[in-house]
Amino acid sequence: MNRVKGIIRTHLTDRLGWIFLPWIILSSSFACNLIIAGLSGEEFYTGGLASIYVYMTILGIMIVAQTYPFIIGFGARRKDYFLGTAATIAIVSAVFTLMLCVLAVIEVQSGGWGVNLHFFNLPYLSEGSAIERIWIQFSLMTNLVFIGFFFSCIYRKFGRNGMFLFFVALSVVLSFSTYFITIANGWDEIFNWLSGISAVHLATGLFVLTLVYLGLSYGLLRRATV
Amino acid sequence: MGNVVETSGLTKTYGKVNAVDNVSFTLEDGKIYGLLGRNGAGKTTIMHMITAQLFATSGQLKVFGEEPFENNRVLRQTCFIKESQKYPDNFRVVDVLNVSPLFFPNWDREFAYSLIKDFQLPLKRRMKKLSRGMLSSVGIIVGLASRAPLTFFDEPYLGLDAVARSLFYDRLLEDYAEHPRTIVLSTHLIDEVSQLLEHVLVIDNGKLIINEEAEALRGRASTVVGLTSKVETFLAGKEVIHREPLGGLISVTLLGALTAQDRKKAAELGLEITPVSLQQMIVYLTNGKNAREAGVS
């Protein structure tokens, strides 16, 4: 366990990348939206919250490139690197999610920061009990970071060509599935099914997907070199 | 005195190229080794395999008696300082020092900070902004202060000036005397380190061509200078690795220790015998024209 803790501490040494930057980006987005909402004087919905999710996806991509050669070069086991990195992502995502949920509550209490702004408290995303809301946002955030992490692991193991092949294969699979769904007239059914799912169910589904990326990422990292 | 590293038939293949070709050697506890050879000879690849950062294509590899891959008992005891070591972009020098003890259990913080003073490194500067020489200094500091029982320095002083290099040799020897361990130095500056080395391994084109005590190796070759005709008579039955005619004179480098009888004969013929530096010898042995198996012991 000590070794995994060491990896977590190593990651969190980069406080700028892990902690400050996402909030700097989110707060600038928030500031802009606050000004617009204040000027418009009407009830204002915005997707500015997406900025933190986009940043976290990019963070997931960056982590492996930035820290894998460093940490493995310093003599860590690949397993410890994987566990420590996954734990860091989980911890940071959990803390961020809690903060976002608290901010959503403040937003409601303050009447949308006094200007009727809907920044943190959004329809669909902020539905259900407190625990459900936290679960939805946590699952969404970890899913995005681990997608980035997974792509980065492909690059680590197979290099640029592997990455290229992966995306070619992925687009072939997606094109064929789209084609078959279209000729089977399946889109209506799919959209009906999707709209029937609550955010919580979707979050749980995403979490299962996240576990799949995690398993694949570990398989890749274990055989990756520096 | 156990064996810290044992390899047998270690091979790494990239496509059809054998980067490391059937290399077998052992490293003993408490010695300073020189791993020498030209660029691309396979030195770094061997060190990468010993530290489980690259995977061998075939062959046996034991470090501290165990397989190094995913083995914390082994990895915690090794420190591999390489010229190409990457650091996260946002890390400052002080961050590297702060996280090092998490990886190296024998880390000596005071020693690290005294080295920072010696090498005059700016603690708060980002690794990304360091000059090549400063980056090398950070590696040297981590390598020394980690006090790992098996420490590799791969081209540790790229971009370092002569003062800093001699500082490195001094600190290395001082600390090695107090905390004996196995140190492997891989470098091009053979003459500079030849006094430090106890044992020399030379890799050429992926093959191990020399594996000998440094002391024995120093007597392995000598240069004979004299009149061409006289030198030629002296050469009968000897292995020549280099020839350099200078007018009527010739300078010939011979492989193999000279006997007392040889020396007497040379004196009679009026030939001058000088020892060959380790660097010269390795240049002769690895410059392609003379590629050979130089009696791997």
Short mmCIF file of C-alpha atoms in Angstrom, two decimals:
data_model
loop_
_atom_site.label_atom_id
_atom_site.label_comp_id
_atom_site.label_asym_id
_atom_site.label_seq_id
_atom_site.Cartn_x
_atom_site.Cartn_y
_atom_site.Cartn_z
CA MET A 1 0.00 0.00 0.00
CA ASN A 2 2.89 2.32 0.80
CA ARG A 3 4.07 2.21 -2.75
CA VAL A 4 0.68 3.07 -4.13
CA LYS A 5 0.54 6.00 -1.69
CA GLY A 6 3.92 7.10 -2.97
CA ILE A 7 2.56 7.20 -6.52
CA ILE A 8 -0.49 9.21 -5.38
CA ARG A 9 1.78 11.69 -3.61
CA THR A 10 3.96 11.95 -6.68
CA HIS A 11 0.96 12.78 -8.84
CA LEU A 12 -0.40 15.31 -6.39
CA THR A 13 2.97 17.06 -6.27
CA ASP A 14 1.80 18.59 -9.53
CA ARG A 15 -0.88 20.65 -7.81
CA LEU A 16 -1.17 23.02 -10.75
CA GLY A 17 -2.20 20.33 -13.22
CA TRP A 18 -4.35 18.27 -10.88
CA ILE A 19 -6.01 20.84 -8.66
CA PHE A 20 -5.59 24.48 -9.60
CA LEU A 21 -5.89 24.43 -13.38
CA PRO A 22 -9.31 22.72 -13.59
CA TRP A 23 -10.75 25.25 -11.13
CA ILE A 24 -9.08 28.21 -12.80
CA ILE A 25 -10.67 27.12 -16.08
CA LEU A 26 -14.04 26.44 -14.48
CA SER A 27 -14.07 29.75 -12.62
CA SER A 28 -13.23 31.77 -15.72
CA SER A 29 -16.07 30.03 -17.52
CA PHE A 30 -18.29 30.74 -14.53
CA ALA A 31 -17.27 34.41 -14.41
CA CYS A 32 -18.14 34.91 -18.08
CA ASN A 33 -21.51 33.25 -17.67
CA LEU A 34 -22.23 35.24 -14.52
CA ILE A 35 -21.60 38.50 -16.36
CA ILE A 36 -23.76 37.44 -19.30
CA ALA A 37 -26.56 36.31 -16.98
CA GLY A 38 -26.30 39.57 -15.04
CA LEU A 39 -26.49 41.65 -18.19
CA SER A 40 -29.33 39.68 -19.79
CA GLY A 41 -31.46 39.80 -16.65
CA GLU A 42 -33.32 36.67 -17.70
CA GLU A 43 -33.20 33.08 -16.49
CA PHE A 44 -29.98 31.74 -18.04
CA TYR A 45 -28.97 28.13 -18.67
CA THR A 46 -25.39 27.42 -19.66
CA GLY A 47 -23.17 24.47 -20.43
CA GLY A 48 -20.10 26.18 -18.99
CA LEU A 49 -19.79 23.34 -16.49
CA ALA A 50 -18.57 21.19 -19.39
CA SER A 51 -15.22 23.01 -19.28
CA ILE A 52 -14.11 21.09 -16.19
CA TYR A 53 -15.14 17.78 -17.77
CA VAL A 54 -13.24 18.60 -20.95
CA TYR A 55 -10.19 19.52 -18.90
CA MET A 56 -10.39 16.27 -16.94
CA THR A 57 -10.51 14.26 -20.18
CA ILE A 58 -7.38 16.01 -21.38
CA LEU A 59 -5.78 15.44 -17.98
CA GLY A 60 -6.46 11.71 -18.44
CA ILE A 61 -4.63 11.80 -21.77
CA MET A 62 -1.73 13.80 -20.36
CA ILE A 63 -1.12 11.75 -17.21
CA VAL A 64 0.44 8.73 -18.86
CA ALA A 65 2.67 10.71 -21.22
CA GLN A 66 3.82 12.96 -18.38
CA THR A 67 4.31 10.54 -15.53
CA TYR A 68 4.70 6.98 -16.81
CA PRO A 69 8.28 7.35 -18.12
CA PHE A 70 9.21 9.34 -15.03
CA ILE A 71 7.75 7.00 -12.42
CA ILE A 72 8.74 3.75 -14.12
CA GLY A 73 12.20 5.27 -14.70
CA PHE A 74 12.43 5.80 -10.95
CA GLY A 75 11.89 2.09 -10.38
CA ALA A 76 8.17 1.73 -9.62
CA ARG A 77 6.24 -1.39 -10.49
CA ARG A 78 3.75 -0.99 -13.33
CA LYS A 79 1.02 -2.38 -11.10
CA ASP A 80 1.72 0.24 -8.43
CA TYR A 81 1.78 2.94 -11.07
CA PHE A 82 -1.60 1.79 -12.35
CA LEU A 83 -3.20 1.48 -8.91
CA GLY A 84 -1.74 4.78 -7.70
CA THR A 85 -2.81 6.66 -10.81
CA ALA A 86 -6.32 5.19 -10.79
CA ALA A 87 -6.61 6.02 -7.08
CA THR A 88 -5.46 9.60 -7.66
CA ILE A 89 -8.05 10.01 -10.42
CA ALA A 90 -10.77 8.55 -8.21
CA ILE A 91 -9.87 10.72 -5.21
CA VAL A 92 -9.60 13.94 -7.21
CA SER A 93 -12.84 13.19 -9.07
CA ALA A 94 -14.65 12.46 -5.81
CA VAL A 95 -13.51 15.72 -4.23
CA PHE A 96 -14.35 17.73 -7.35
CA THR A 97 -17.78 16.08 -7.59
CA LEU A 98 -18.57 16.95 -3.99
CA MET A 99 -17.49 20.54 -4.58
CA LEU A 100 -19.62 20.76 -7.72
CA CYS A 101 -22.63 19.39 -5.85
CA VAL A 102 -22.15 21.85 -2.98
CA LEU A 103 -21.90 24.68 -5.51
CA ALA A 104 -25.13 23.42 -7.13
CA VAL A 105 -26.88 23.65 -3.76
CA ILE A 106 -25.52 27.17 -3.21
CA GLU A 107 -26.70 28.10 -6.68
CA VAL A 108 -30.24 27.03 -5.88
CA GLN A 109 -30.22 28.72 -2.48
CA SER A 110 -28.88 32.00 -3.84
CA GLY A 111 -31.41 32.16 -6.66
CA GLY A 112 -28.82 31.43 -9.32
CA TRP A 113 -26.15 33.67 -7.76
CA GLY A 114 -28.70 36.46 -7.63
CA VAL A 115 -28.99 36.59 -11.43
CA ASN A 116 -30.96 33.41 -12.13
CA LEU A 117 -27.93 31.62 -13.58
CA HIS A 118 -28.05 27.83 -14.01
CA PHE A 119 -24.38 26.87 -14.08
CA PHE A 120 -23.93 24.03 -11.60
CA ASN A 121 -27.55 23.00 -11.17
CA LEU A 122 -28.69 21.65 -14.50
CA PRO A 123 -31.73 19.69 -15.59
CA TYR A 124 -31.15 15.93 -15.95
CA LEU A 125 -27.66 16.13 -14.41
CA SER A 126 -28.90 17.44 -11.07
CA GLU A 127 -31.91 15.23 -10.53
CA GLY A 128 -32.74 12.83 -7.73
CA SER A 129 -31.43 12.57 -4.20
CA ALA A 130 -28.11 14.03 -3.07
CA ILE A 131 -26.43 10.64 -3.31
CA GLU A 132 -27.79 10.11 -6.81
CA ARG A 133 -26.51 13.49 -7.96
CA ILE A 134 -23.08 12.82 -6.57
CA TRP A 135 -23.05 9.41 -8.21
CA ILE A 136 -24.05 10.85 -11.61
CA GLN A 137 -21.33 13.50 -11.65
CA PHE A 138 -18.66 11.22 -10.19
CA SER A 139 -19.38 8.51 -12.72
CA LEU A 140 -19.36 11.01 -15.58
CA MET A 141 -16.08 12.56 -14.52
CA THR A 142 -14.20 9.31 -13.87
CA ASN A 143 -15.52 7.93 -17.14
CA LEU A 144 -14.07 10.84 -19.09
CA VAL A 145 -10.70 10.81 -17.33
CA PHE A 146 -10.33 7.07 -17.84
CA ILE A 147 -11.25 7.31 -21.53
CA GLY A 148 -8.35 9.73 -21.92
CA PHE A 149 -6.16 7.48 -19.81
CA PHE A 150 -7.09 4.44 -21.92
CA PHE A 151 -6.20 6.21 -25.20
CA SER A 152 -2.93 7.27 -23.71
CA CYS A 153 -2.19 3.68 -22.66
CA ILE A 154 -2.76 2.50 -26.24
CA TYR A 155 -0.20 5.07 -27.34
CA ARG A 156 2.26 3.92 -24.66
CA LYS A 157 2.03 0.30 -25.66
CA PHE A 158 1.69 0.49 -29.44
CA GLY A 159 2.99 3.93 -30.35
CA ARG A 160 1.65 6.20 -33.03
CA ASN A 161 0.86 3.42 -35.50
CA GLY A 162 -1.08 1.49 -32.89
CA MET A 163 -3.08 4.59 -32.07
CA PHE A 164 -3.81 5.13 -35.75
CA LEU A 165 -4.93 1.53 -36.27
CA PHE A 166 -7.10 1.67 -33.18
CA PHE A 167 -8.99 4.70 -34.44
CA VAL A 168 -9.34 3.23 -37.93
CA ALA A 169 -10.76 0.04 -36.42
CA LEU A 170 -13.02 2.04 -34.13
CA SER A 171 -14.42 4.12 -36.99
CA VAL A 172 -15.01 0.99 -39.09
CA VAL A 173 -16.92 -0.60 -36.22
CA LEU A 174 -18.95 2.56 -35.64
CA SER A 175 -19.72 3.02 -39.35
CA PHE A 176 -20.93 -0.54 -39.69
CA SER A 177 -23.05 -0.37 -36.57
CA THR A 178 -24.58 2.91 -37.75
CA TYR A 179 -25.28 1.39 -41.14
CA PHE A 180 -26.93 -1.72 -39.73
CA ILE A 181 -28.99 0.26 -37.25
CA THR A 182 -30.15 2.48 -40.11
CA ILE A 183 -31.19 -0.35 -42.42
CA ALA A 184 -32.94 -2.07 -39.52
CA ASN A 185 -34.78 1.20 -38.73
CA GLY A 186 -33.47 0.92 -35.21
CA TRP A 187 -32.80 4.57 -34.39
CA ASP A 188 -36.28 5.31 -33.01
CA GLU A 189 -36.06 2.37 -30.68
CA ILE A 190 -32.61 3.39 -29.51
CA PHE A 191 -33.65 6.96 -28.83
CA ASN A 192 -36.78 5.81 -27.05
CA TRP A 193 -34.72 3.49 -24.92
CA LEU A 194 -32.17 6.20 -24.15
CA SER A 195 -34.77 8.80 -23.22
CA GLY A 196 -36.41 6.29 -20.91
CA ILE A 197 -33.24 5.82 -18.91
CA SER A 198 -32.76 7.97 -15.85
CA ALA A 199 -29.49 9.77 -15.30
CA VAL A 200 -28.68 7.44 -12.44
CA HIS A 201 -29.02 4.34 -14.59
CA LEU A 202 -26.95 5.95 -17.28
CA ALA A 203 -24.29 6.80 -14.68
CA THR A 204 -24.18 3.20 -13.53
CA GLY A 205 -23.87 2.06 -17.14
CA LEU A 206 -21.01 4.51 -17.65
CA PHE A 207 -19.33 3.20 -14.53
CA VAL A 208 -19.39 -0.34 -15.92
CA LEU A 209 -17.79 1.00 -19.10
CA THR A 210 -15.18 2.76 -16.98
CA LEU A 211 -14.29 -0.55 -15.37
CA VAL A 212 -13.80 -2.02 -18.84
CA TYR A 213 -11.39 0.80 -19.83
CA LEU A 214 -9.57 0.29 -16.55
CA GLY A 215 -9.07 -3.42 -17.17
CA LEU A 216 -7.85 -2.78 -20.72
CA SER A 217 -5.56 0.04 -19.60
CA TYR A 218 -3.93 -2.20 -17.02
CA GLY A 219 -3.36 -4.91 -19.61
CA LEU A 220 -1.68 -2.36 -21.88
CA LEU A 221 0.45 -0.69 -19.20
CA ARG A 222 1.75 -3.97 -17.86
CA ARG A 223 3.48 -4.63 -21.15
CA ALA A 224 4.39 -1.02 -21.98
CA THR A 225 7.99 0.13 -21.98
CA VAL A 226 9.59 3.45 -21.18
CA MET B 1 30.05 -11.13 -2.00
CA GLY B 2 27.07 -12.35 -3.97
CA ASN B 3 26.17 -11.72 -7.55
CA VAL B 4 23.90 -8.73 -7.89
CA VAL B 5 23.15 -9.26 -11.56
CA GLU B 6 23.38 -12.46 -13.57
CA THR B 7 22.51 -12.59 -17.23
CA SER B 8 22.89 -15.46 -19.61
CA GLY B 9 22.13 -15.33 -23.31
CA LEU B 10 20.35 -12.00 -22.88
CA THR B 11 19.02 -10.90 -26.26
CA LYS B 12 16.87 -8.03 -27.46
CA THR B 13 15.69 -8.04 -31.05
CA TYR B 14 14.01 -5.22 -32.94
CA GLY B 15 12.72 -6.69 -36.17
CA LYS B 16 15.80 -8.29 -37.68
CA VAL B 17 18.29 -6.26 -35.71
CA ASN B 18 19.86 -7.73 -32.63
CA ALA B 19 20.29 -4.70 -30.40
CA VAL B 20 21.65 -6.97 -27.68
CA ASP B 21 22.98 -10.29 -28.83
CA ASN B 22 23.43 -13.23 -26.50
CA VAL B 23 25.07 -11.32 -23.67
CA SER B 24 26.12 -13.17 -20.52
CA PHE B 25 27.84 -11.61 -17.53
CA THR B 26 27.58 -11.21 -13.79
CA LEU B 27 27.94 -8.12 -11.63
CA GLU B 28 29.26 -8.64 -8.13
CA ASP B 29 28.30 -6.81 -5.01
CA GLY B 30 30.34 -3.76 -4.03
CA LYS B 31 32.22 -3.00 -7.23
CA ILE B 32 32.37 -0.16 -9.71
CA TYR B 33 31.80 -1.36 -13.25
CA GLY B 34 32.33 0.39 -16.52
CA LEU B 35 29.88 -0.51 -19.26
CA LEU B 36 31.60 0.86 -22.33
CA GLY B 37 31.01 0.89 -26.04
CA ARG B 38 30.03 3.08 -28.93
CA ASN B 39 26.72 4.84 -29.43
CA GLY B 40 24.01 2.35 -30.25
CA ALA B 41 26.11 -0.59 -29.11
CA GLY B 42 23.31 -1.73 -26.81
CA LYS B 43 24.50 -0.46 -23.41
CA THR B 44 21.36 1.45 -22.58
CA THR B 45 19.17 -1.42 -23.76
CA ILE B 46 20.97 -3.79 -21.39
CA MET B 47 20.44 -1.44 -18.46
CA HIS B 48 16.81 -0.96 -19.41
CA MET B 49 16.32 -4.72 -19.35
CA ILE B 50 18.06 -5.16 -15.99
CA THR B 51 15.72 -2.53 -14.52
CA ALA B 52 12.66 -4.15 -16.16
CA GLN B 53 11.87 -1.07 -18.23
CA LEU B 54 12.33 -3.04 -21.45
CA PHE B 55 11.59 -6.69 -22.03
CA ALA B 56 14.24 -9.14 -23.18
CA THR B 57 13.45 -11.12 -26.32
CA SER B 58 15.18 -14.15 -24.88
CA GLY B 59 17.73 -15.15 -22.29
CA GLN B 60 17.94 -15.34 -18.53
CA LEU B 61 18.13 -12.36 -16.23
CA LYS B 62 18.40 -12.41 -12.45
CA VAL B 63 18.81 -9.31 -10.32
CA PHE B 64 19.45 -9.89 -6.61
CA GLY B 65 18.66 -13.49 -7.43
CA GLU B 66 15.16 -12.75 -8.73
CA GLU B 67 13.32 -11.77 -11.86
CA PRO B 68 13.18 -7.97 -11.93
CA PHE B 69 9.85 -7.58 -13.76
CA GLU B 70 7.14 -6.18 -11.46
CA ASN B 71 9.30 -7.16 -8.50
CA ASN B 72 9.47 -4.48 -5.83
CA ARG B 73 12.17 -6.29 -3.86
CA VAL B 74 14.43 -5.83 -6.87
CA LEU B 75 13.21 -2.50 -8.21
CA ARG B 76 13.46 -0.76 -4.83
CA GLN B 77 17.12 -1.66 -4.67
CA THR B 78 18.01 -0.35 -8.09
CA CYS B 79 18.40 3.16 -9.38
CA PHE B 80 18.86 3.83 -13.08
CA ILE B 81 19.94 7.33 -13.99
CA LYS B 82 19.74 7.80 -17.70
CA GLU B 83 20.48 10.63 -19.98
CA SER B 84 16.96 10.42 -21.42
CA GLN B 85 15.12 10.42 -18.08
CA LYS B 86 11.85 12.31 -18.43
CA TYR B 87 10.29 14.47 -15.75
CA PRO B 88 6.73 15.78 -15.60
CA ASP B 89 6.54 19.27 -17.13
CA ASN B 90 5.32 20.98 -13.98
CA PHE B 91 7.96 19.44 -11.71
CA ARG B 92 10.59 21.71 -10.18
CA VAL B 93 13.98 20.51 -8.96
CA VAL B 94 12.68 20.52 -5.39
CA ASP B 95 9.71 18.34 -6.41
CA VAL B 96 12.03 15.71 -7.81
CA LEU B 97 13.96 15.71 -4.52
CA ASN B 98 10.72 15.49 -2.54
CA VAL B 99 9.36 12.48 -4.38
CA SER B 100 12.65 10.59 -4.65
CA PRO B 101 12.45 9.05 -1.15
CA LEU B 102 9.11 7.52 -2.17
CA PHE B 103 11.00 5.39 -4.68
CA PHE B 104 14.39 4.92 -3.05
CA PRO B 105 14.23 3.67 0.54
CA ASN B 106 17.88 4.53 1.30
CA TRP B 107 17.43 8.15 0.22
CA ASP B 108 19.68 10.57 2.13
CA ARG B 109 18.04 13.97 2.14
CA GLU B 110 20.95 15.83 3.69
CA PHE B 111 23.35 14.40 1.18
CA ALA B 112 21.01 15.39 -1.65
CA TYR B 113 20.83 18.98 -0.42
CA SER B 114 24.59 19.20 0.02
CA LEU B 115 24.95 18.03 -3.58
CA ILE B 116 22.45 20.65 -4.70
CA LYS B 117 24.79 23.26 -3.18
CA ASP B 118 27.85 21.65 -4.78
CA PHE B 119 26.28 21.66 -8.21
CA GLN B 120 24.64 25.07 -7.64
CA LEU B 121 21.21 24.01 -8.77
CA PRO B 122 18.22 26.36 -8.49
CA LEU B 123 15.72 24.44 -6.34
CA LYS B 124 12.64 26.30 -7.50
CA ARG B 125 13.31 26.13 -11.20
CA ARG B 126 11.14 23.88 -13.35
CA MET B 127 12.85 20.82 -14.77
CA LYS B 128 11.68 21.89 -18.22
CA LYS B 129 13.66 25.11 -17.97
CA LEU B 130 16.94 23.57 -16.87
CA SER B 131 19.94 23.54 -19.16
CA ARG B 132 21.26 20.19 -20.35
CA GLY B 133 24.06 20.28 -17.80
CA MET B 134 21.70 21.13 -14.94
CA LEU B 135 19.39 18.32 -15.97
CA SER B 136 22.35 15.95 -15.84
CA SER B 137 23.23 17.28 -12.37
CA VAL B 138 19.75 16.45 -11.10
CA GLY B 139 20.20 12.89 -12.35
CA ILE B 140 23.59 12.62 -10.67
CA ILE B 141 22.17 13.90 -7.39
CA VAL B 142 19.28 11.43 -7.47
CA GLY B 143 21.67 8.62 -8.38
CA LEU B 144 24.08 9.38 -5.54
CA ALA B 145 21.58 10.27 -2.81
CA SER B 146 19.38 7.26 -3.55
CA ARG B 147 22.23 5.00 -2.30
CA ALA B 148 20.60 2.12 -4.13
CA PRO B 149 22.55 -1.15 -3.76
CA LEU B 150 22.62 -1.30 -7.58
CA THR B 151 23.03 2.07 -9.26
CA PHE B 152 23.36 2.68 -12.99
CA PHE B 153 24.64 5.93 -14.43
CA ASP B 154 24.04 6.04 -18.16
CA GLU B 155 25.95 8.93 -19.74
CA PRO B 156 25.34 10.86 -16.54
CA TYR B 157 27.18 14.02 -17.45
CA LEU B 158 25.95 15.14 -20.81
CA GLY B 159 26.49 18.91 -20.96
CA LEU B 160 28.46 19.07 -17.72
CA ASP B 161 31.70 21.03 -17.60
CA ALA B 162 34.99 19.55 -16.42
CA VAL B 163 34.62 21.05 -12.93
CA ALA B 164 31.21 19.49 -12.42
CA ARG B 165 32.41 16.17 -13.80
CA SER B 166 35.32 15.97 -11.41
CA LEU B 167 32.95 16.97 -8.63
CA PHE B 168 30.83 13.96 -9.61
CA TYR B 169 33.81 11.60 -9.52
CA ASP B 170 34.90 12.95 -6.12
CA ARG B 171 31.48 12.66 -4.53
CA LEU B 172 30.94 9.25 -6.07
CA LEU B 173 34.18 7.87 -4.66
CA GLU B 174 33.68 9.48 -1.24
CA ASP B 175 30.19 8.14 -0.90
CA TYR B 176 31.12 4.75 -2.33
CA ALA B 177 33.84 4.42 0.32
CA GLU B 178 31.30 5.04 3.08
CA HIS B 179 28.43 3.14 1.51
CA PRO B 180 29.81 0.40 -0.71
CA ARG B 181 27.41 -0.70 -3.41
CA THR B 182 27.41 -1.84 -7.00
CA ILE B 183 27.77 1.02 -9.43
CA VAL B 184 27.68 0.76 -13.19
CA LEU B 185 29.03 3.70 -15.16
CA SER B 186 28.24 3.82 -18.84
CA THR B 187 30.11 6.51 -20.67
CA HIS B 188 32.17 7.68 -23.61
CA LEU B 189 34.68 9.55 -21.49
CA ILE B 190 36.63 6.40 -20.79
CA ASP B 191 39.92 8.02 -19.85
CA GLU B 192 38.23 10.20 -17.26
CA VAL B 193 36.62 7.30 -15.46
CA SER B 194 39.23 4.62 -16.09
CA GLN B 195 40.79 5.23 -12.69
CA LEU B 196 37.44 4.65 -10.99
CA LEU B 197 36.61 1.40 -12.68
CA GLU B 198 37.33 -1.94 -11.09
CA HIS B 199 35.85 -4.02 -13.84
CA VAL B 200 35.16 -3.28 -17.49
CA LEU B 201 32.49 -4.62 -19.82
CA VAL B 202 32.71 -3.57 -23.44
CA ILE B 203 29.73 -3.96 -25.73
CA ASP B 204 30.10 -3.71 -29.48
CA ASN B 205 27.24 -4.19 -31.90
CA GLY B 206 25.15 -5.79 -29.21
CA LYS B 207 27.84 -8.31 -28.29
CA LEU B 208 29.92 -8.43 -25.17
CA ILE B 209 33.51 -8.33 -26.39
CA ILE B 210 35.41 -7.63 -23.19
CA ASN B 211 34.60 -8.64 -19.63
CA GLU B 212 37.67 -8.18 -17.46
CA GLU B 213 39.14 -6.63 -14.36
CA ALA B 214 40.30 -3.13 -15.24
CA GLU B 215 43.76 -3.88 -13.87
CA ALA B 216 44.22 -6.91 -16.08
CA LEU B 217 42.84 -5.03 -19.04
CA ARG B 218 45.35 -2.19 -18.69
CA GLY B 219 48.18 -4.63 -19.40
CA ARG B 220 46.33 -6.27 -22.25
CA ALA B 221 47.64 -4.04 -24.99
CA SER B 222 50.75 -2.04 -25.64
CA THR B 223 52.19 0.11 -28.35
CA VAL B 224 55.57 -0.62 -29.87
CA VAL B 225 57.43 2.15 -31.69
CA GLY B 226 60.63 1.78 -33.70
CA LEU B 227 62.17 1.32 -37.12
CA THR B 228 59.76 -0.46 -39.40
CA SER B 229 62.04 -3.39 -40.17
CA LYS B 230 62.87 -4.00 -36.52
CA VAL B 231 59.27 -3.72 -35.43
CA GLU B 232 58.25 -6.26 -38.06
CA THR B 233 60.66 -8.84 -36.67
CA PHE B 234 59.33 -8.23 -33.21
CA LEU B 235 55.75 -8.71 -34.34
CA ALA B 236 56.10 -12.32 -35.43
CA GLY B 237 53.32 -14.38 -33.87
CA LYS B 238 51.65 -11.41 -32.16
CA GLU B 239 48.16 -10.05 -32.57
CA VAL B 240 48.21 -6.58 -34.11
CA ILE B 241 45.21 -4.33 -33.66
CA HIS B 242 46.55 -1.07 -35.02
CA ARG B 243 49.36 0.13 -37.28
CA GLU B 244 50.53 3.66 -37.90
CA PRO B 245 53.57 4.23 -40.14
CA LEU B 246 55.49 7.50 -39.67
CA GLY B 247 58.15 7.75 -42.34
CA GLY B 248 60.72 5.07 -41.60
CA LEU B 249 59.18 4.46 -38.22
CA ILE B 250 56.08 2.55 -37.33
CA SER B 251 53.85 2.50 -34.30
CA VAL B 252 52.05 -0.77 -33.77
CA THR B 253 49.51 -1.62 -31.13
CA LEU B 254 49.55 -5.20 -29.92
CA LEU B 255 46.98 -7.17 -28.08
CA GLY B 256 48.06 -9.55 -25.34
CA ALA B 257 50.37 -9.14 -22.38
CA LEU B 258 54.07 -8.90 -23.15
CA THR B 259 56.37 -11.34 -21.39
CA ALA B 260 59.68 -10.37 -19.80
CA GLN B 261 61.36 -12.05 -22.74
CA ASP B 262 59.42 -9.87 -25.17
CA ARG B 263 60.52 -6.78 -23.34
CA LYS B 264 64.11 -7.88 -23.40
CA LYS B 265 63.93 -8.52 -27.12
CA ALA B 266 62.33 -5.14 -27.71
CA ALA B 267 65.10 -3.46 -25.74
CA GLU B 268 67.70 -5.22 -27.86
CA LEU B 269 65.98 -4.08 -31.05
CA GLY B 270 65.82 -0.53 -29.72
CA LEU B 271 62.02 -0.43 -29.65
CA GLU B 272 60.00 1.64 -27.29
CA ILE B 273 57.04 0.07 -25.51
CA THR B 274 54.30 2.20 -24.02
CA PRO B 275 51.08 1.11 -22.37
CA VAL B 276 47.81 1.79 -24.18
CA SER B 277 45.13 3.74 -22.40
CA LEU B 278 41.82 2.01 -21.83
CA GLN B 279 40.17 4.49 -24.15
CA GLN B 280 42.65 3.89 -26.97
CA MET B 281 42.30 0.16 -26.61
CA ILE B 282 38.54 0.28 -26.76
CA VAL B 283 38.66 2.57 -29.78
CA TYR B 284 40.89 0.05 -31.54
CA LEU B 285 38.72 -2.86 -30.56
CA THR B 286 35.39 -1.34 -31.48
CA ASN B 287 36.09 0.69 -34.60
CA GLY B 288 34.60 -1.89 -36.90
CA LYS B 289 37.72 -2.58 -38.94
CA ASN B 290 38.99 -4.65 -36.07
CA ALA B 291 35.71 -6.13 -35.00
CA ARG B 292 36.59 -9.37 -33.36
CA GLU B 293 35.92 -11.49 -30.38
CA ALA B 294 38.70 -10.27 -28.14
CA GLY B 295 38.95 -13.31 -25.96
CA VAL B 296 35.85 -12.99 -23.86
CA SER B 297 36.81 -14.38 -20.51
#
